[in-house]
Amino acid sequence: MIFDWRFTLEITPMLLRAFLVTVEATLVGMAIALVAGLVWAILRRSRRRLLTGAASTLIEFVRSTPLLIQIYFIFFVLPEFGLQFAPLTTGFIALGLHYSAYTAEVYRAGIEGVPKGQWEAAVALNMGRYRMWRSVILPQALPPAIPALGNYLVAMFKDTPMLAAITVMELLQTAKLIGAQSFRYLEPLTMTGVLFLLVSLLSSQFIRRLELRFAVRP
Amino acid sequence: MDTLELMKNLLPGLKITLVITLSSALLAFVAAFAAGLARLSKVRLLRALALVYIDFFRGTSALVQLFWAYFALPLLGIELNAMTVGIVVLGLNIGAYGAEVVRGAVQAVPRNQWDAAAALNFTHATAMRRIILPQALVAMLPPFGNLLIELLKSTALVSLITLSDLTFEAQVLRASTLRSAEIFIIVLVIYFLIAQALNQGVKMIEKRFTLGRDYGVIE
C-alpha cells in the first residue's frame, strides 16, 4: 500500500480543524500551569513549614507519576466526589496541573536568582509581602524564566495527544477516527506526525530567539 | 474484593511496565551515546543523520510515534508486535533527548583535557574513551536520572496500543469493579514508588562514579 496523496488532501481540512482543538488545549493548559505554578513556587517560600512541605510533596508526586493516569484520575475518580467535567475541560485541568509542577520549579530558580539584597531592601522600605512580590521580586524573577517556560509549552503541546484517551477530538483522536472509518491509518497518522514536527521545530527556533533576548545579563 | 486483592490483580501489569522501562532504558542509553557522539563527529553525514534522528523524535509526540509505528507501519509492510513497538519507540524517543545530554556533557569537558591527551600522544578514540567520557559521564548522570523518570511515565502510553501494562490493567480493573478511586490511587502510588527507587538507584551510581574524585568533576 502506497501513500495516497488525494486521500491526504481530502482529510487535511478535518485534521486542521482538530489541530485547533490541540492548540486550544495547549494554550488553556499553559495558562493554568503558569498561574498554578507561580502559586506553588510562592507557597514553597512561605514561612510555614507545613505549607512548604505540602507544596514540595505535591510537586514531587505530580512530577513522578504519568500524566495519562492523572488524566484518568480527574476523568473517572473526581465524578465520584461530585466533580464532573467535560472531556476537554478535564484535559485543560490535567495538562495545567501536571505542568504546573514543572513551571513551579522554573519559577523557583528565577526567584532564587534574585539577589538577597533585593529582599532586604524591600523589607527596609517597609513594603508589605504583596508589594514586595509584585514590585520587587517577580519583575526580576520572571524574565529569566521565560525561555524555560517556553520549553514546557512545547512539551505540553506534544503531550496533548494523550487527551485522545478520554475521547477529546484533538488531532490524534481525529486521525484515529479517520483511520477506523477508511481503513487507512498511514495518511492521517503521518499527517499528524508532520503537523507536530512542523510546529515543534518552528517553536524551538522561536524559543532559541527568546533565550537570546532574555539571557541573564552579567 | 479487598484492596490487597486489587493490588494482586495489578501485579502482571506492573511486571510489564518494569520490563518495558528497563528494556527501553537500555536502548535509550545506547541510542543516546551513538547519536550524541555522532553529533560531534567530524564526518558531516554522521552529524546530519544524528540531527535528523534527534529532531524527528523530539519534534513529534511520543504517543503519535507509538500509534504510527503500531498502526501505520504495518501498512508499509513492517509488522511488529505491541511489545516491540513500545520498547523500540520509547527507547528511541528518550534516546533522542539523551543524545543532547551526551553532546552537552562532552562539550562541557574543558578543552585543555583534549590538549593534554594529545600531548600524551593519545589517539582521538583513546582520549575520548579514557579521558573525556569518564569526566563527561559524571555530568550526564543527573539529567539521565530525570530522563529515566520521564521514560517510566511515558510507559503508561503503551496501554493505548493494547499492551497490558500497569495502566492498562488499572483500566480493565476499573471497568470490572468500578472502584476508580482506590485503583487509581494505588497505581499512582506504585508509579511514584518506582520513580523514587529509580532516583535512588541513579544517586547510588552517581556516588560510585564521583568516589574519591576531588578534581575533574563538572559542576
Coordinates of C-alpha atoms in Angstrom, one line a residue:
Chain A
M1 CA 0.0 0.0 0.0
I2 CA 1.5 3.3 -1.0
F3 CA 0.9 6.8 0.3
D4 CA -2.3 8.2 -1.3
W5 CA -1.9 11.9 -1.8
R6 CA -5.5 12.5 -2.9
F7 CA -6.8 11.0 0.2
T8 CA -4.3 13.0 2.2
L9 CA -5.6 16.2 0.6
E10 CA -9.2 15.2 1.4
I11 CA -8.6 14.7 5.1
T12 CA -6.4 17.7 5.6
P13 CA -9.2 20.2 6.4
M14 CA -10.6 17.8 9.1
L15 CA -7.1 17.4 10.6
L16 CA -6.5 21.1 10.6
R17 CA -9.8 21.7 12.5
A18 CA -8.8 19.1 15.0
F19 CA -5.4 20.8 15.3
L20 CA -7.2 23.9 16.6
V21 CA -8.5 21.8 19.5
T22 CA -4.9 20.7 20.1
V23 CA -3.8 24.3 20.1
E24 CA -6.6 25.3 22.4
A25 CA -5.8 22.6 24.9
T26 CA -2.2 23.7 24.9
L27 CA -2.9 27.4 25.4
V28 CA -5.5 26.9 28.1
G29 CA -3.4 24.3 29.8
M30 CA -0.4 26.5 29.8
A31 CA -2.4 29.4 31.2
I32 CA -3.4 27.2 34.1
A33 CA 0.2 25.9 34.5
L34 CA 1.6 29.5 34.5
V35 CA -0.7 30.7 37.3
A36 CA -0.8 27.5 39.4
G37 CA 3.0 27.0 39.1
L38 CA 3.5 30.5 40.5
V39 CA 1.3 29.8 43.4
W40 CA 3.2 26.6 44.3
A41 CA 6.5 28.5 43.9
I42 CA 5.4 31.2 46.3
L43 CA 3.9 28.7 48.7
R44 CA 7.3 27.0 48.8
R45 CA 8.8 30.2 50.1
S46 CA 6.2 30.5 52.9
R47 CA 7.4 30.7 56.5
R48 CA 5.0 27.9 57.5
R49 CA 6.8 24.6 57.4
L50 CA 3.6 22.6 56.8
L51 CA 2.8 24.7 53.7
T52 CA 6.2 24.4 52.2
G53 CA 6.3 20.7 52.9
A54 CA 2.9 20.1 51.4
A55 CA 3.8 22.1 48.2
S56 CA 7.1 20.2 47.8
T57 CA 5.5 16.8 48.2
L58 CA 2.7 17.6 45.8
I59 CA 5.1 18.8 43.2
E60 CA 7.3 15.8 43.6
F61 CA 4.3 13.4 43.4
V62 CA 2.8 15.1 40.3
R63 CA 6.2 15.1 38.5
S64 CA 6.9 11.4 39.1
T65 CA 3.6 9.9 38.1
P66 CA 2.3 9.6 34.5
L67 CA 0.1 12.3 33.0
L68 CA -2.1 9.7 31.5
I69 CA -3.1 8.3 34.9
Q70 CA -3.6 11.9 36.2
I71 CA -6.0 12.4 33.3
Y72 CA -7.8 9.2 34.1
F73 CA -7.9 10.2 37.8
I74 CA -9.6 13.5 37.0
F75 CA -11.9 12.0 34.4
F76 CA -13.0 8.8 36.3
V77 CA -12.4 9.5 40.0
L78 CA -13.5 13.1 40.7
P79 CA -17.0 12.4 39.4
E80 CA -17.4 10.1 42.4
F81 CA -17.0 13.1 44.6
G82 CA -19.4 15.2 42.6
L83 CA -16.9 16.9 40.4
Q84 CA -17.7 16.1 36.8
F85 CA -16.0 17.8 33.8
A86 CA -16.4 17.6 30.1
P87 CA -13.5 15.7 28.4
L88 CA -11.9 18.8 27.0
T89 CA -12.2 20.6 30.4
T90 CA -10.6 17.6 32.1
G91 CA -7.8 17.9 29.6
F92 CA -7.3 21.6 30.4
I93 CA -7.1 20.8 34.1
A94 CA -4.9 17.8 33.8
L95 CA -2.4 19.4 31.5
G96 CA -2.4 22.6 33.5
L97 CA -1.9 20.9 36.9
H98 CA 0.7 18.4 35.6
Y99 CA 2.8 21.1 34.0
S100 CA 2.3 23.5 37.0
A101 CA 4.6 21.1 38.9
Y102 CA 7.3 21.8 36.3
T103 CA 6.7 25.6 36.0
A104 CA 6.9 25.8 39.8
E105 CA 10.5 24.6 39.6
V106 CA 11.2 27.1 36.8
Y107 CA 9.8 30.0 38.9
R108 CA 11.7 28.7 41.9
A109 CA 15.0 29.0 40.0
G110 CA 14.0 32.5 38.9
I111 CA 13.1 33.6 42.4
E112 CA 16.3 32.1 43.9
G113 CA 18.2 34.1 41.3
V114 CA 17.0 37.4 42.8
P115 CA 19.9 38.8 44.9
K116 CA 19.4 38.7 48.7
G117 CA 19.9 42.4 48.9
Q118 CA 16.7 43.0 47.0
W119 CA 14.7 41.2 49.6
E120 CA 16.4 43.1 52.4
A121 CA 15.8 46.4 50.6
A122 CA 12.1 45.6 50.3
V123 CA 11.9 44.9 54.0
A124 CA 14.0 48.0 54.8
L125 CA 11.5 50.1 52.7
N126 CA 8.7 48.6 54.9
M127 CA 6.9 47.0 52.0
G128 CA 4.1 44.5 52.7
R129 CA 4.6 40.9 51.4
Y130 CA 2.3 41.6 48.5
R131 CA 4.0 44.8 47.4
M132 CA 7.4 43.1 47.8
W133 CA 6.5 40.2 45.5
R134 CA 4.7 42.3 43.0
S135 CA 7.0 45.3 42.6
V136 CA 10.4 43.9 43.6
I137 CA 10.9 40.2 43.4
L138 CA 8.7 39.0 40.5
P139 CA 9.7 41.7 37.9
Q140 CA 13.3 40.4 38.4
A141 CA 12.5 36.7 38.8
L142 CA 10.2 36.2 35.8
P143 CA 12.0 37.4 32.6
P144 CA 15.0 34.9 33.0
A145 CA 12.4 32.1 33.4
I146 CA 10.6 32.8 30.1
P147 CA 12.8 30.6 27.8
A148 CA 12.4 27.6 30.2
L149 CA 8.7 28.2 30.3
G150 CA 8.6 28.2 26.5
N151 CA 10.2 24.7 26.5
Y152 CA 7.5 23.4 28.7
L153 CA 4.9 25.0 26.4
V154 CA 6.3 22.8 23.6
A155 CA 6.5 19.8 25.8
M156 CA 2.8 20.3 26.8
F157 CA 1.9 20.6 23.1
K158 CA 3.4 17.2 22.5
D159 CA 1.5 15.7 25.4
T160 CA -1.9 16.8 24.2
P161 CA -2.4 13.6 22.1
M162 CA -3.0 11.8 25.5
L163 CA -6.3 13.5 25.7
A164 CA -7.4 11.1 22.9
A165 CA -7.6 8.5 25.7
I166 CA -10.6 10.4 27.2
T167 CA -12.3 10.9 23.7
V168 CA -11.3 14.6 23.2
M169 CA -11.5 15.2 19.5
E170 CA -8.0 16.5 19.1
L171 CA -5.5 15.8 16.3
L172 CA -4.6 12.2 17.2
Q173 CA -8.2 11.1 18.1
T174 CA -9.4 12.6 14.8
A175 CA -6.6 10.8 12.8
K176 CA -7.6 7.5 14.6
L177 CA -11.2 8.0 13.7
I178 CA -10.4 8.7 10.0
G179 CA -8.3 5.6 10.1
A180 CA -11.0 3.5 11.6
Q181 CA -13.6 4.7 9.0
S182 CA -11.5 4.4 5.9
F183 CA -9.1 1.6 7.0
R184 CA -6.3 3.8 6.0
Y185 CA -4.1 4.7 9.0
L186 CA -1.0 5.6 7.1
E187 CA -2.1 9.0 5.8
P188 CA -3.9 10.5 8.8
L189 CA -1.2 9.4 11.3
T190 CA 1.6 10.5 9.1
M191 CA 0.0 13.9 8.6
T192 CA -0.5 14.1 12.4
G193 CA 3.2 13.5 12.9
V194 CA 4.2 16.0 10.2
L195 CA 2.0 18.7 11.8
F196 CA 3.5 18.1 15.2
L197 CA 7.0 18.1 13.8
L198 CA 6.5 21.4 11.9
V199 CA 5.0 23.3 14.9
S200 CA 7.6 21.9 17.3
L201 CA 10.6 22.7 15.1
L202 CA 9.2 26.2 14.5
S203 CA 8.6 26.9 18.2
S204 CA 12.0 25.6 19.2
Q205 CA 13.5 28.1 16.8
F206 CA 11.4 30.8 18.4
I207 CA 12.5 29.7 21.9
R208 CA 16.1 29.9 20.9
R209 CA 15.5 33.6 20.0
L210 CA 13.7 34.1 23.3
E211 CA 16.8 32.7 25.0
L212 CA 19.0 35.3 23.4
R213 CA 16.5 38.0 24.2
F214 CA 16.1 37.2 27.8
A215 CA 19.6 35.9 28.5
V216 CA 20.7 36.9 32.0
R217 CA 23.0 39.9 31.7
P218 CA 26.1 39.6 33.8
Chain B
M1 CA -12.6 -7.7 46.6
D2 CA -10.4 -6.0 49.2
T3 CA -7.5 -3.6 48.5
L4 CA -4.9 -6.4 48.7
E5 CA -6.7 -8.4 46.1
L6 CA -6.9 -5.3 43.8
M7 CA -3.2 -5.0 44.1
K8 CA -2.7 -8.6 43.3
N9 CA -4.7 -8.1 40.1
L10 CA -2.4 -5.3 39.1
L11 CA 0.8 -7.3 39.5
P12 CA 1.1 -8.7 36.0
G13 CA 0.7 -5.2 34.6
L14 CA 3.4 -4.0 37.0
K15 CA 5.8 -6.6 35.6
I16 CA 5.2 -5.5 32.0
T17 CA 5.7 -1.8 33.0
L18 CA 9.1 -2.7 34.6
V19 CA 10.2 -4.8 31.6
I20 CA 9.4 -2.0 29.2
T21 CA 11.0 0.6 31.3
L22 CA 14.3 -1.3 31.7
S23 CA 14.5 -2.6 28.1
S24 CA 13.8 0.8 26.6
A25 CA 16.2 2.5 29.1
L26 CA 18.9 0.2 27.8
L27 CA 18.1 1.0 24.2
A28 CA 17.8 4.7 25.0
F29 CA 21.3 4.6 26.6
V30 CA 22.8 3.1 23.5
A31 CA 20.9 5.4 21.2
A32 CA 21.9 8.5 23.3
F33 CA 25.6 7.7 23.1
A34 CA 25.5 6.8 19.4
A35 CA 23.6 9.9 18.3
G36 CA 25.3 12.2 20.8
L37 CA 28.8 11.2 19.7
A38 CA 27.7 11.2 16.1
R39 CA 26.6 14.8 16.5
L40 CA 30.2 15.7 17.5
S41 CA 31.7 13.6 14.7
K42 CA 33.9 15.1 12.0
V43 CA 32.0 13.3 9.4
R44 CA 29.3 15.5 8.1
L45 CA 26.9 12.7 7.1
L46 CA 27.0 11.2 10.6
R47 CA 26.2 14.7 12.1
A48 CA 23.3 15.1 9.7
L49 CA 21.9 11.7 10.3
A50 CA 22.1 12.2 14.1
L51 CA 20.4 15.6 13.8
V52 CA 17.5 14.1 11.7
Y53 CA 17.0 11.4 14.3
I54 CA 17.1 13.8 17.2
D55 CA 14.8 16.4 15.7
F56 CA 12.4 13.8 14.5
F57 CA 11.9 12.1 17.8
R58 CA 12.0 15.3 19.9
G59 CA 9.7 17.1 17.5
T60 CA 6.8 14.7 17.4
S61 CA 4.8 13.4 20.3
A62 CA 5.7 10.0 21.8
L63 CA 2.1 8.9 21.6
V64 CA 1.9 9.8 17.9
Q65 CA 5.1 7.9 17.3
L66 CA 3.7 4.8 19.1
F67 CA 0.5 5.0 17.0
W68 CA 2.4 5.5 13.8
A69 CA 4.6 2.5 14.5
Y70 CA 1.7 0.3 15.6
F71 CA -1.0 1.2 13.1
A72 CA 0.7 2.8 10.1
L73 CA 4.0 0.9 9.8
P74 CA 2.2 -2.4 9.1
L75 CA 0.7 -0.8 6.0
L76 CA 4.3 -0.2 4.8
G77 CA 5.0 -3.9 5.3
I78 CA 6.7 -3.8 8.6
E79 CA 4.6 -5.6 11.3
L80 CA 5.9 -5.5 14.9
N81 CA 4.1 -6.7 18.0
A82 CA 3.0 -4.2 20.5
M83 CA 5.7 -5.0 23.0
T84 CA 8.5 -4.5 20.4
V85 CA 6.8 -1.2 19.2
G86 CA 6.6 0.0 22.8
I87 CA 10.2 -0.8 23.7
V88 CA 11.7 0.5 20.4
V89 CA 9.7 3.7 20.1
L90 CA 10.1 4.7 23.8
G91 CA 13.7 3.8 23.7
L92 CA 14.4 5.8 20.6
N93 CA 12.3 8.7 21.9
I94 CA 14.1 9.1 25.2
G95 CA 17.4 8.3 23.4
A96 CA 16.9 11.4 21.3
Y97 CA 16.7 13.6 24.4
G98 CA 19.6 11.7 25.9
A99 CA 21.7 12.4 22.8
E100 CA 21.6 16.1 23.6
V101 CA 22.6 15.4 27.2
V102 CA 25.6 13.3 25.9
R103 CA 26.6 16.1 23.4
G104 CA 26.3 18.8 26.1
A105 CA 28.3 16.9 28.6
V106 CA 31.1 16.0 26.2
Q107 CA 31.3 19.6 25.0
A108 CA 31.4 20.8 28.6
V109 CA 34.7 19.0 29.3
P110 CA 37.4 21.6 29.3
R111 CA 39.4 22.0 26.0
N112 CA 42.7 21.5 27.8
Q113 CA 41.8 17.9 28.6
W114 CA 41.9 17.2 24.9
D115 CA 45.2 19.1 24.5
A116 CA 46.7 17.2 27.4
A117 CA 45.6 13.9 25.9
A118 CA 47.1 15.0 22.5
A119 CA 50.3 15.9 24.3
L120 CA 50.5 12.5 25.8
N121 CA 50.1 11.0 22.3
F122 CA 46.7 9.6 22.8
T123 CA 44.7 8.9 19.7
H124 CA 41.3 10.7 19.4
A125 CA 39.4 7.5 20.2
T126 CA 41.5 6.6 23.2
A127 CA 41.4 10.2 24.5
M128 CA 37.6 10.1 24.2
R129 CA 37.3 6.7 25.9
R130 CA 39.9 7.2 28.7
I131 CA 39.9 10.9 29.4
I132 CA 36.8 12.7 28.1
L133 CA 33.9 10.3 28.6
P134 CA 34.8 9.4 32.2
Q135 CA 34.6 13.1 33.1
A136 CA 31.5 13.7 30.9
L137 CA 29.7 10.8 32.4
V138 CA 29.6 12.4 35.8
A139 CA 27.8 15.4 34.3
M140 CA 25.4 13.2 32.3
L141 CA 24.1 11.2 35.3
P142 CA 21.7 13.7 36.9
P143 CA 19.9 14.6 33.6
F144 CA 19.9 10.9 32.7
G145 CA 18.1 10.3 36.0
N146 CA 15.5 12.8 35.0
L147 CA 15.1 11.1 31.6
L148 CA 14.7 7.7 33.3
I149 CA 11.7 9.1 35.2
E150 CA 10.3 10.6 32.0
L151 CA 10.7 7.2 30.4
L152 CA 8.9 5.5 33.3
K153 CA 6.0 7.9 33.0
S154 CA 5.8 7.5 29.2
T155 CA 5.5 3.7 29.5
A156 CA 1.9 4.4 30.6
L157 CA 1.3 5.3 26.9
V158 CA 1.8 1.7 25.7
S159 CA -1.6 0.9 27.3
L160 CA -3.1 2.8 24.4
I161 CA -1.5 0.4 21.8
T162 CA -3.1 -2.6 23.6
L163 CA -0.2 -3.6 25.8
S164 CA -1.4 -4.8 29.2
D165 CA 0.9 -2.7 31.4
L166 CA 0.1 -1.3 34.8
T167 CA -2.1 1.5 33.3
F168 CA -3.9 -1.0 31.1
E169 CA -4.6 -3.4 34.0
A170 CA -5.9 -0.5 36.0
Q171 CA -8.4 0.4 33.3
V172 CA -9.5 -3.2 33.0
L173 CA -10.0 -3.5 36.8
R174 CA -11.8 -0.2 36.9
A175 CA -14.2 -1.4 34.2
S176 CA -14.9 -4.6 36.1
T177 CA -15.1 -3.3 39.7
L178 CA -16.0 0.4 39.3
R179 CA -13.7 1.2 42.2
S180 CA -11.9 4.0 40.3
A181 CA -10.7 6.0 43.3
E182 CA -8.9 3.1 45.0
I183 CA -7.5 1.7 41.9
F184 CA -6.0 4.9 40.5
I185 CA -4.6 5.9 43.9
I186 CA -2.9 2.6 44.2
V187 CA -1.5 2.9 40.7
L188 CA -0.3 6.5 41.2
V189 CA 1.5 5.4 44.4
I190 CA 3.1 2.4 42.6
Y191 CA 4.5 4.7 39.9
F192 CA 5.6 7.2 42.5
L193 CA 7.5 4.4 44.4
I194 CA 9.1 3.1 41.2
A195 CA 10.2 6.7 40.4
Q196 CA 11.7 7.1 43.9
A197 CA 13.5 3.8 43.6
L198 CA 15.0 4.8 40.2
N199 CA 16.0 8.1 41.6
Q200 CA 17.9 6.4 44.5
G201 CA 19.5 4.0 42.0
V202 CA 20.8 6.8 39.9
K203 CA 22.1 8.6 43.0
M204 CA 24.0 5.5 44.0
I205 CA 25.6 5.3 40.6
E206 CA 26.5 9.0 40.9
K207 CA 28.1 8.4 44.2
R208 CA 30.0 5.4 42.8
F209 CA 31.3 7.5 39.9
T210 CA 32.4 10.5 41.9
L211 CA 34.0 8.4 44.6
G212 CA 37.4 9.8 45.6
R213 CA 37.3 12.5 43.0
D214 CA 38.2 16.0 44.0
Y215 CA 39.0 17.2 40.6
G216 CA 37.7 16.8 37.1
V217 CA 34.1 16.8 38.4
I218 CA 32.0 19.1 36.2
E219 CA 29.6 21.2 38.2

